[in-house]
């Protein structure tokens, strides 16, 4: 019986993955993961470090820089003679880190707060929800803009702070509402009568129920974090050494005085990468929403 | 209005008050933690002058005094004094910037909700949810919602301003048109906004008045044309027509950018809500009565589906605001978003606090109104107040 119930519990996940957007999103994320993994391998085997290093590489044979796409440099080089493909692959690592860390922290924090507030009720509920009400008024990207003066952001610290800010806001409130709707169901009382402790009930009954919604907020937070990182890097507000956002920023400032035609092509790789990566997470979120059959209550 | 409703509203307002107090405190602490202060950003100032400036600005006072001063300034609506210009209350700076931001933000929100509603209604009304058209549109909306905002601005400027020359690049108004004009541009913007709001109200009233008339479609069309024609004529006669046109012409590209970035969310929500409502019994009853599919879609399904879509959009509004912040920067639009960035760089804490607290208060107000509306529509919500019981 237990196994069957377990299988039923994961039915929503299968529905998400068989949804067109869910499958497409997962495929794209896998692709970007592969990109992030392949870069160190390429650097170690095929690519010469002096030429292809994403930060300090320089190709003396392909002058003048920026060079158009060629076999040596499939996406061309930037004005400092660095290979764009190598930068793009390296940037995938940063974005992957930012997206997954921010998403996971958001999901864990929001789930913990929502479930504890719903299960405990009373004062704990009131205090936690008052806290969340405040953080709803603080959109993470704008707060990060200010904190950028206070801290020197690298990819990891950016992701952690984004996750903390996002998780304390509306996700926790929504997850609490969902957890509350399970807590009042008879099977929770039955579990308690049968001798189940608080931890058991939270772990076996509340968390599995709110899981789809945690995952939903995880995808939205991941996509938001990657986009915010790119925007803040684009405006020069982070100390991240190389990400897709810094690539766009660098291209735009160096191409400002050149004919528009070249900037176009040079901007495309990082822009397409950011958009596809963010929409991959977003697609999965949408698929979860559609599989669970409701837009999450705001 | 019954007693439960009054109690609910009071409870909700109390909670909002506590939230506001906590929000202000947290904001204050966060900004105090910023390294350096305004005086330290001024280069080449002799130390005695620095000390004098700090004393005059009250930066030397103990933290609790600064905190109390800020709270007093906030709750009296004065919002403190900016550091950068002598004796300028932050409130006045925000008022002077508000028209331009609203000029971009208000039409953009209305248009993106409208477009999202209209497209979502169309997609949600289709029989099969996953044919080619639906996939194309939803995919397009997802990509549009995650596009990189500065790049969209850059692309539109490249194509429509620099290549084709249809629209101007990066400015609020064209200088040549405004030579010798005594009316400030902000006044014209405010008049334009007022015209827009009045027109929307008039069109709504027109629809409401002609509701039961036999020739309502015809009447509405004629009325709408007359109203719009009247407004255009009034602007022309007042002599500000060309100025308004110039402003609108400059508005086009930023507006398109914001709408492109933010129509996807309401569209996807509307579509999903439509699909959900379509299975309800009353919809089947309406179909069984023999109503045309279009009428069922527009008057039976879409009406109910609008509520969750609109609620979610209201919650998402800060992110639309954020999008327009980036767009303001990209188009050199002299609005509140650009001011915020400049103030952050200059450590002009009163301005940063002022902008944050005004936006935060407006958002809080939107949430409170939404909750009250929800309670008004659904009696179950009003009786269930108190911690651990609401929702």
XYZ file of C-alpha atoms in Angstrom:
689
model
C 0.000 0.000 0.000
C 2.803 2.311 0.953
C 4.514 1.935 -2.400
C 1.370 2.645 -4.324
C 0.620 5.729 -2.307
C 4.195 6.806 -2.870
C 3.835 6.420 -6.584
C 0.637 8.418 -6.645
C 2.340 11.141 -4.733
C 4.817 11.698 -7.547
C 2.177 11.661 -10.246
C 2.246 15.438 -10.547
C 5.944 15.343 -11.355
C 5.326 12.970 -14.226
C 2.522 15.203 -15.453
C 4.868 18.183 -15.358
C 7.526 16.362 -17.338
C 5.110 15.169 -19.987
C 3.794 18.688 -20.417
C 5.291 20.309 -23.541
C 6.789 23.223 -21.633
C 8.005 21.089 -18.770
C 9.884 18.787 -21.133
C 11.289 21.667 -23.151
C 12.432 23.481 -20.011
C 14.132 20.431 -18.584
C 15.858 19.753 -21.894
C 17.152 23.316 -22.048
C 18.399 23.218 -18.458
C 20.188 19.957 -19.215
C 21.777 21.575 -22.242
C 23.036 24.512 -20.220
C 24.317 22.160 -17.543
C 26.264 20.375 -20.260
C 27.647 23.709 -21.430
C 28.841 24.512 -17.934
C 30.451 21.080 -17.580
C 32.132 21.011 -20.950
C 34.099 24.221 -20.485
C 36.740 22.927 -18.052
C 37.084 19.804 -20.205
C 37.665 21.838 -23.350
C 40.124 24.064 -21.529
C 42.028 21.027 -20.296
C 42.182 19.210 -23.622
C 41.452 21.050 -26.869
C 41.817 24.717 -26.139
C 45.125 26.431 -25.541
C 44.892 28.303 -22.240
C 46.723 31.362 -23.486
C 44.338 31.804 -26.408
C 41.010 30.577 -25.143
C 40.992 31.618 -21.486
C 37.667 33.450 -20.970
C 39.204 36.285 -18.951
C 42.830 36.723 -19.940
C 43.049 34.868 -23.244
C 44.275 36.610 -26.380
C 44.595 35.336 -29.924
C 47.533 37.071 -31.660
C 46.736 35.362 -34.989
C 43.217 36.690 -35.402
C 43.871 40.440 -35.321
C 42.199 42.866 -35.641
C 39.850 42.247 -32.758
C 36.886 41.939 -32.503
C 37.104 39.223 -35.131
C 34.048 37.818 -36.911
C 33.080 34.160 -36.463
C 35.514 31.674 -37.973
C 36.511 28.043 -37.476
C 39.042 29.079 -34.889
C 36.495 31.156 -33.025
C 32.957 29.879 -33.770
C 31.358 32.970 -32.220
C 34.140 35.416 -32.971
C 36.227 37.317 -30.440
C 35.498 40.325 -28.290
C 37.378 43.648 -28.553
C 40.043 42.381 -26.165
C 40.734 39.346 -28.289
C 39.024 36.794 -26.056
C 37.028 33.940 -27.517
C 33.287 34.557 -27.194
C 32.322 30.875 -27.161
C 34.671 30.217 -24.277
C 33.199 33.177 -22.388
C 29.679 31.960 -23.085
C 30.447 28.490 -21.729
C 32.164 29.967 -18.691
C 29.196 32.304 -18.123
C 26.883 29.290 -18.146
C 28.670 28.115 -15.003
C 27.997 31.419 -13.200
C 24.373 31.530 -14.255
C 23.829 27.898 -13.368
C 25.260 28.499 -9.924
C 23.193 31.646 -9.376
C 19.968 30.088 -10.614
C 20.148 26.784 -8.753
C 21.452 28.175 -5.453
C 18.895 30.987 -5.356
C 16.114 28.590 -6.339
C 17.013 25.960 -3.752
C 17.387 28.484 -0.919
C 14.075 30.097 -1.803
C 12.303 26.752 -1.905
C 13.755 25.474 1.377
C 13.230 28.725 3.256
C 9.707 29.300 1.989
C 8.698 25.696 2.654
C 10.157 25.713 6.154
C 8.507 28.997 7.114
C 5.193 28.164 5.479
C 4.933 24.696 6.999
C 6.076 25.722 10.478
C 3.739 28.715 10.539
C 0.821 26.575 9.404
C 1.589 23.694 11.779
C 2.413 25.711 14.887
C -0.174 28.441 14.482
C -0.563 31.022 17.237
C 2.350 33.297 17.981
C 4.842 31.571 15.708
C 2.430 31.995 12.841
C 1.816 35.639 13.624
C 5.491 36.548 13.933
C 6.542 34.650 10.824
C 3.747 36.097 8.728
C 4.455 39.637 9.944
C 8.025 39.104 8.790
C 6.857 37.829 5.414
C 4.458 40.744 4.997
C 7.438 43.062 5.329
C 9.593 41.172 2.852
C 6.805 41.150 0.288
C 7.361 44.897 0.055
C 11.034 44.422 -0.753
C 11.558 43.133 -4.271
C 14.916 41.282 -4.194
C 16.488 42.892 -7.277
C 16.015 46.420 -5.957
C 17.284 45.524 -2.489
C 20.282 43.845 -4.099
C 20.953 47.085 -5.922
C 21.450 48.805 -2.548
C 23.273 45.897 -0.942
C 25.645 46.017 -3.900
C 27.251 49.037 -2.227
C 27.513 47.230 1.076
C 28.932 43.927 -0.098
C 31.136 42.791 -2.911
C 28.947 40.356 -4.740
C 30.292 37.283 -6.367
C 27.963 34.742 -7.955
C 27.446 32.713 -4.793
C 26.744 35.560 -2.370
C 24.399 37.146 -4.890
C 22.460 33.908 -5.187
C 22.300 33.348 -1.423
C 20.981 36.838 -0.712
C 18.508 36.665 -3.575
C 17.266 33.336 -2.270
C 16.875 34.648 1.279
C 14.991 37.755 0.160
C 12.767 35.902 -2.289
C 12.007 33.031 0.059
C 10.909 35.296 2.901
C 8.372 37.063 0.712
C 5.209 35.894 -0.951
C 6.308 32.244 -1.533
C 6.244 31.602 2.216
C 2.772 33.153 2.514
C 1.364 31.067 -0.315
C 2.983 27.851 0.950
C 1.595 28.505 4.426
C -1.911 28.808 2.961
C -1.451 25.476 1.183
C -0.009 23.766 4.257
C -2.899 25.126 6.304
C -5.390 23.546 3.927
C -3.791 20.131 4.534
C -3.412 20.528 8.269
C -7.169 20.687 8.789
C -7.804 17.478 6.827
C -8.855 14.382 8.792
C -5.848 12.252 7.842
C -3.521 14.584 9.717
C -5.616 14.116 12.862
C -5.617 10.387 12.189
C -1.831 10.407 11.968
C -1.601 12.248 15.267
C -4.030 9.871 16.979
C -2.009 6.961 15.669
C 0.967 8.384 17.563
C 2.792 10.362 14.884
C 4.972 13.156 16.226
C 5.108 16.700 14.878
C 8.201 16.003 12.835
C 6.636 12.914 11.319
C 3.472 14.782 10.348
C 5.367 17.703 8.875
C 7.741 15.458 6.967
C 5.304 12.845 5.693
C 2.087 14.798 5.248
C 2.615 18.524 4.951
C 5.821 18.761 2.952
C 4.906 16.254 0.233
C 1.654 18.110 -0.276
C 3.211 21.535 -0.698
C 6.109 20.119 -2.734
C 4.757 21.110 -6.180
C 4.355 24.678 -5.004
C 7.833 24.752 -3.496
C 9.195 23.616 -6.819
C 7.108 26.245 -8.575
C 8.637 29.024 -6.499
C 12.041 27.486 -6.953
C 11.774 27.832 -10.718
C 10.467 31.386 -10.539
C 13.204 32.384 -8.105
C 15.859 30.745 -10.290
C 14.703 32.566 -13.382
C 14.381 35.851 -11.495
C 17.821 35.495 -9.934
C 19.552 34.817 -13.242
C 17.825 37.754 -14.887
C 18.560 40.074 -11.946
C 22.192 39.015 -11.868
C 22.462 39.807 -15.568
C 20.741 43.174 -15.179
C 22.831 44.236 -12.180
C 26.030 43.031 -13.840
C 24.987 44.915 -16.938
C 24.763 48.119 -14.921
C 28.087 47.368 -13.274
C 26.677 46.707 -9.786
C 28.327 43.381 -9.038
C 31.887 42.175 -8.720
C 31.163 39.065 -10.771
C 34.125 38.690 -13.068
C 32.438 37.025 -15.979
C 28.799 36.246 -16.566
C 26.458 36.764 -19.462
C 25.428 40.108 -17.985
C 29.019 41.380 -17.829
C 29.535 40.156 -21.401
C 26.647 42.306 -22.612
C 27.857 45.247 -20.580
C 31.353 44.962 -21.984
C 30.128 44.584 -25.554
C 27.899 47.613 -25.263
C 30.504 49.937 -23.831
C 33.173 48.891 -26.318
C 30.919 49.001 -29.349
C 29.375 52.340 -28.513
C 31.441 54.245 -31.061
C 31.414 51.645 -33.791
C 28.845 51.134 -36.534
C 25.750 49.472 -35.160
C 26.031 46.430 -37.386
C 28.790 44.743 -35.416
C 27.342 45.260 -31.946
C 24.275 43.401 -33.071
C 26.030 40.129 -33.697
C 28.314 40.413 -30.708
C 25.372 40.944 -28.375
C 23.361 38.005 -29.637
C 25.125 35.029 -27.960
C 24.856 36.194 -24.320
C 21.383 37.663 -24.825
C 20.032 34.469 -26.351
C 21.706 32.431 -23.625
C 20.147 34.516 -20.833
C 16.704 34.457 -22.386
C 16.722 30.725 -23.049
C 18.097 29.888 -19.613
C 15.554 32.046 -17.788
C 12.694 30.838 -19.912
C 13.736 27.228 -19.282
C 13.082 27.674 -15.555
C 10.013 29.737 -16.286
C 8.638 27.023 -18.596
C 8.954 24.404 -15.874
C 7.166 26.731 -13.469
C 4.362 27.202 -15.953
C 4.158 23.463 -16.511
C 3.833 22.874 -12.756
C 1.100 25.480 -12.606
C -0.793 23.855 -15.434
C -0.298 20.334 -14.106
C -1.581 21.321 -10.684
C -4.484 22.921 -12.512
C -4.451 26.320 -10.896
C -2.611 29.566 -11.006
C -1.078 29.769 -7.572
C -3.175 31.948 -5.274
C -1.407 35.248 -4.908
C -21.943 46.284 5.103
C -22.229 43.891 7.985
C -20.249 43.768 11.194
C -18.009 40.948 10.071
C -16.891 43.053 7.130
C -16.113 46.053 9.341
C -14.144 43.843 11.694
C -12.249 42.331 8.796
C -11.315 45.744 7.417
C -10.151 46.975 10.836
C -8.107 43.826 11.384
C -6.507 44.109 7.954
C -5.667 47.790 8.475
C -4.088 47.035 11.841
C -1.942 44.346 10.282
C -0.959 46.725 7.480
C 0.040 49.353 10.053
C 2.328 46.907 11.851
C 3.804 45.839 8.521
C 4.477 49.437 7.565
C 6.230 50.138 10.870
C 8.430 47.049 10.537
C 9.158 47.836 6.907
C 10.316 51.353 7.733
C 12.511 50.110 10.569
C 14.134 47.433 8.443
C 14.702 49.878 5.607
C 16.287 52.372 7.985
C 18.648 49.799 9.452
C 19.627 48.490 6.039
C 20.466 51.922 4.692
C 22.369 52.865 7.844
C 24.546 49.813 7.289
C 25.791 51.209 3.987
C 29.498 52.007 4.198
C 30.357 55.698 4.208
C 27.837 58.489 4.098
C 26.945 61.332 1.802
C 29.779 63.576 2.997
C 32.388 60.880 2.331
C 31.392 60.804 -1.348
C 32.367 64.464 -1.784
C 35.970 64.549 -2.891
C 38.421 67.300 -2.008
C 36.586 68.818 0.920
C 38.655 70.126 3.844
C 38.025 68.246 7.119
C 36.500 71.185 9.066
C 33.939 71.655 6.302
C 33.197 67.945 6.395
C 32.561 68.100 10.127
C 30.331 71.117 9.661
C 28.335 69.438 6.884
C 27.871 66.274 8.941
C 26.637 68.315 11.892
C 24.292 70.358 9.711
C 22.810 67.234 8.097
C 22.392 65.534 11.440
C 24.663 62.642 10.481
C 26.469 62.857 13.827
C 23.359 62.389 15.932
C 22.873 59.074 17.697
C 21.086 56.455 15.644
C 17.856 56.520 17.642
C 17.515 60.260 17.093
C 17.937 59.839 13.353
C 15.434 56.993 13.451
C 12.812 59.023 15.291
C 13.391 61.957 12.978
C 12.884 59.726 9.949
C 9.707 58.216 11.384
C 8.314 61.692 12.100
C 9.176 62.838 8.581
C 7.571 59.771 7.054
C 4.319 59.924 8.942
C 3.934 63.652 8.337
C 4.444 63.030 4.622
C 7.459 65.348 4.495
C 9.950 62.520 3.826
C 13.030 64.382 5.001
C 15.409 66.666 3.149
C 17.682 65.567 0.362
C 21.438 65.895 0.849
C 22.286 66.865 -2.681
C 20.328 70.105 -3.033
C 19.905 72.619 -0.220
C 16.542 72.565 1.553
C 14.702 70.380 -0.976
C 12.155 68.133 0.710
C 12.209 64.637 -0.765
C 8.453 64.761 -1.110
C 8.720 67.663 -3.515
C 11.385 65.911 -5.600
C 9.179 62.843 -5.899
C 6.165 64.938 -6.855
C 8.167 66.619 -9.582
C 9.302 63.248 -10.977
C 5.996 61.447 -10.608
C 4.347 62.701 -13.847
C 7.051 61.280 -16.081
C 7.122 57.929 -14.343
C 3.334 57.673 -14.362
C 3.305 58.721 -18.002
C 5.325 55.623 -18.828
C 4.120 53.245 -16.163
C 0.345 53.780 -16.183
C -0.341 53.298 -19.913
C 2.168 50.451 -19.956
C 0.390 48.552 -17.162
C -3.043 49.139 -18.667
C -1.877 48.072 -22.117
C -0.078 44.965 -20.911
C -3.040 43.844 -18.801
C -5.394 44.599 -21.696
C -3.278 42.776 -24.253
C -2.740 39.866 -21.867
C -6.447 39.648 -21.107
C -7.436 39.771 -24.749
C -4.878 37.207 -25.955
C -5.433 34.947 -22.963
C -9.175 35.001 -23.525
C -8.678 34.049 -27.141
C -6.254 31.221 -26.330
C -8.243 29.943 -23.367
C -11.379 29.788 -25.493
C -9.839 27.438 -28.031
C -11.081 23.892 -28.032
C -7.778 22.060 -27.930
C -5.353 23.580 -25.472
C -2.192 22.405 -27.221
C -2.483 22.991 -30.951
C 0.069 24.952 -32.940
C -1.374 28.378 -32.294
C -1.522 27.916 -28.529
C 2.014 26.547 -28.414
C 3.317 29.439 -30.498
C 1.612 32.084 -28.418
C 2.421 30.651 -24.995
C 6.003 29.998 -26.041
C 6.281 33.531 -27.369
C 4.860 34.915 -24.136
C 7.309 32.906 -22.022
C 10.271 34.107 -24.057
C 9.003 37.702 -24.052
C 8.602 37.624 -20.276
C 12.210 36.522 -19.793
C 13.871 38.744 -22.392
C 16.811 40.814 -21.202
C 15.262 44.276 -20.722
C 18.224 46.515 -21.645
C 18.722 44.507 -24.804
C 15.087 44.916 -25.868
C 15.486 48.666 -25.434
C 18.728 48.578 -27.390
C 17.185 46.497 -30.180
C 14.109 48.707 -30.564
C 16.235 51.845 -30.612
C 18.542 50.288 -33.201
C 15.712 49.245 -35.493
C 13.051 51.897 -35.127
C 15.082 54.932 -34.153
C 18.485 54.595 -35.805
C 17.748 52.470 -38.885
C 14.212 53.426 -39.805
C 14.072 56.768 -38.055
C 10.404 56.396 -37.169
C 10.838 57.228 -33.500
C 13.310 59.385 -31.607
C 16.025 57.728 -29.536
C 16.589 58.274 -25.826
C 14.762 61.380 -24.709
C 11.486 62.537 -23.220
C 10.856 65.426 -25.584
C 12.138 66.903 -28.814
C 13.905 70.197 -28.165
C 12.972 72.026 -31.329
C 9.255 71.737 -30.724
C 9.526 73.164 -27.215
C 11.462 76.355 -27.988
C 9.482 79.324 -26.765
C 6.867 77.208 -25.020
C 6.095 78.570 -21.555
C 4.115 75.569 -20.313
C 6.367 73.014 -18.570
C 6.369 69.574 -20.146
C 5.208 67.997 -16.881
C 2.000 70.028 -17.009
C 1.285 68.770 -20.519
C 2.017 65.232 -19.325
C -0.408 65.636 -16.430
C -3.088 66.964 -18.780
C -2.495 64.005 -21.095
C -2.823 61.580 -18.186
C -5.998 63.334 -17.088
C -7.412 63.077 -20.604
C -6.623 59.382 -20.671
C -8.329 58.703 -17.338
C -11.359 60.792 -18.307
C -11.662 59.016 -21.644
C -11.500 55.614 -19.983
C -14.226 56.666 -17.541
C -16.372 58.115 -20.298
C -16.060 54.981 -22.429
C -17.003 52.820 -19.451
C -20.033 55.014 -18.729
C -21.036 54.876 -22.373
C -20.940 51.104 -22.310
C -22.924 51.056 -19.085
C -25.630 53.495 -20.233
C -26.231 51.769 -23.570
C -26.276 48.355 -21.931
C -29.896 47.478 -22.618
C -30.367 49.451 -25.801
C -31.343 47.597 -28.967
C -28.614 49.145 -31.110
C -25.953 49.167 -28.433
C -23.061 48.054 -30.646
C -23.717 50.815 -33.151
C -24.298 53.385 -30.415
C -21.087 52.449 -28.647
C -19.014 52.733 -31.810
C -20.445 56.112 -32.698
C -20.028 57.305 -29.119
C -16.424 56.142 -28.925
C -15.527 57.867 -32.189
C -17.259 61.041 -31.015
C -15.451 60.969 -27.658
C -12.019 60.399 -29.141
C -12.622 62.947 -31.869
C -13.781 65.448 -29.263
C -10.667 64.922 -27.171
C -8.370 65.321 -30.167
C -10.228 68.452 -31.236
C -10.037 69.905 -27.724
C -6.277 69.319 -27.627
C -5.900 70.861 -31.067
C -7.923 73.946 -30.160
C -6.034 74.450 -26.910
C -2.851 74.785 -28.940
C -1.087 71.953 -27.096
C -1.892 69.317 -29.675
C 1.535 69.247 -31.271
C 3.275 69.255 -27.894
C 1.186 66.297 -26.777
C 1.904 64.519 -30.030
C 5.606 65.092 -29.523
C 5.450 63.593 -26.032
C 3.471 60.594 -27.228
C 5.901 60.085 -30.082
C 8.762 59.950 -27.601
C 6.771 57.657 -25.355
C 6.248 55.027 -28.057
C 9.489 53.059 -27.815
C 9.748 52.831 -24.000
C 6.077 51.946 -23.887
C 6.479 49.151 -26.424
C 9.450 47.841 -24.446
C 7.583 47.661 -21.136
C 4.477 46.144 -22.717
C 6.524 43.527 -24.558
C 8.260 42.557 -21.327
C 5.148 42.372 -19.166
C 2.169 41.177 -21.218
C 3.188 37.507 -21.008
C 2.401 36.970 -17.339
C -1.259 38.119 -17.445
C -1.766 36.311 -20.743
C -0.596 32.936 -19.439
C -2.594 33.363 -16.240
C -5.730 34.360 -18.088
C -5.425 31.387 -20.405
C -4.970 28.961 -17.529
C -7.838 30.465 -15.544
C -10.080 30.249 -18.634
C -9.269 26.559 -19.097
C -10.094 25.937 -15.461
C -13.395 27.772 -15.450
C -14.446 26.163 -18.735
C -15.286 22.910 -16.915
C -17.738 24.499 -14.488
C -21.359 23.474 -14.573
C -22.743 26.905 -15.240
C -20.627 27.144 -18.385
C -22.065 23.867 -19.608
C -25.524 25.193 -18.815
C -24.849 28.336 -20.824
C -23.692 26.229 -23.762
C -26.707 23.950 -23.450
C -28.987 26.968 -23.579
C -27.686 27.460 -27.097
C -25.690 30.626 -26.521
C -23.110 31.281 -29.233
C -19.618 30.036 -28.207
C -18.246 33.559 -28.357
C -20.832 34.846 -25.881
C -20.099 31.973 -23.509
C -16.402 32.680 -23.757
C -16.608 36.444 -23.268
C -19.448 36.778 -20.792
C -19.419 33.546 -18.828
C -15.883 32.183 -18.708
C -13.726 35.282 -19.027
C -15.605 37.181 -16.326
C -14.719 34.698 -13.638
C -11.261 34.033 -14.978
C -10.342 37.698 -14.783
C -10.335 37.757 -10.971
C -7.294 35.497 -10.313
C -5.442 36.936 -13.289
C -5.926 40.489 -12.102
C -5.058 39.623 -8.501
C -1.817 38.032 -9.558
C -0.955 40.939 -11.793
C -1.422 43.356 -8.890
C 0.992 41.300 -6.825
C 3.440 41.253 -9.707
C 3.221 45.021 -10.140
C 6.531 45.737 -8.365
C 8.258 43.643 -10.992
C 6.604 45.615 -13.759
C 7.872 48.676 -11.906
C 11.321 47.181 -11.829
C 11.102 46.539 -15.545
C 10.197 50.152 -16.121
C 13.119 51.175 -13.893
C 15.463 49.401 -16.270
C 13.623 50.874 -19.239
C 13.899 54.356 -17.719
C 17.632 53.870 -17.467
C 17.946 52.524 -20.977
C 15.962 55.376 -22.535
C 17.355 58.142 -20.295
C 13.796 58.744 -19.146
C 14.058 61.195 -16.252
C 11.758 59.395 -13.848
C 11.792 57.983 -10.339
C 13.733 54.842 -11.267
C 16.631 56.815 -12.649
C 16.569 59.107 -9.619
C 16.761 56.057 -7.343
C 19.935 54.849 -9.008
C 21.563 58.276 -8.890
C 20.601 58.661 -5.226
C 22.033 55.252 -4.339
C 25.338 56.153 -5.958
C 25.479 59.508 -4.166
C 24.533 57.956 -0.788
C 21.605 60.361 -0.689
C 19.806 58.259 1.889
C 16.698 60.434 2.369
C 15.834 60.152 -1.335
C 16.407 56.379 -1.378
C 14.296 55.973 1.757
C 11.620 58.238 0.330
C 11.312 56.318 -2.937
C 11.311 52.952 -1.193
C 8.756 53.945 1.395
C 6.394 55.525 -1.142
C 6.544 52.507 -3.444
C 6.265 50.125 -0.491
C 3.277 51.991 0.928
C 1.521 51.943 -2.435
C 2.160 48.212 -2.751
C 0.864 47.603 0.759
C -2.243 49.611 -0.088
C -2.784 47.496 -3.197
C -2.542 44.313 -1.124
C -4.969 45.635 1.484
C -7.474 46.701 -1.175
C -7.162 43.322 -2.839
C -7.841 41.510 0.439
C -10.836 43.729 1.203
C -12.197 43.181 -2.291
C -11.705 39.464 -1.830
C -13.583 39.531 1.470
C -16.342 41.581 -0.098
C -16.767 39.092 -2.938
C -16.448 35.990 -0.775
C -18.255 36.086 2.586
C -16.295 33.098 3.892
C -13.125 35.173 4.057
C -14.539 37.888 6.322
C -15.562 35.632 9.179
C -12.242 33.837 9.324
C -9.941 36.454 10.837
C -7.315 36.175 13.468
C -3.939 34.484 13.318
C -3.960 31.007 11.903
C -7.458 31.287 10.567
C -7.502 33.608 7.612
C -7.630 32.229 4.082
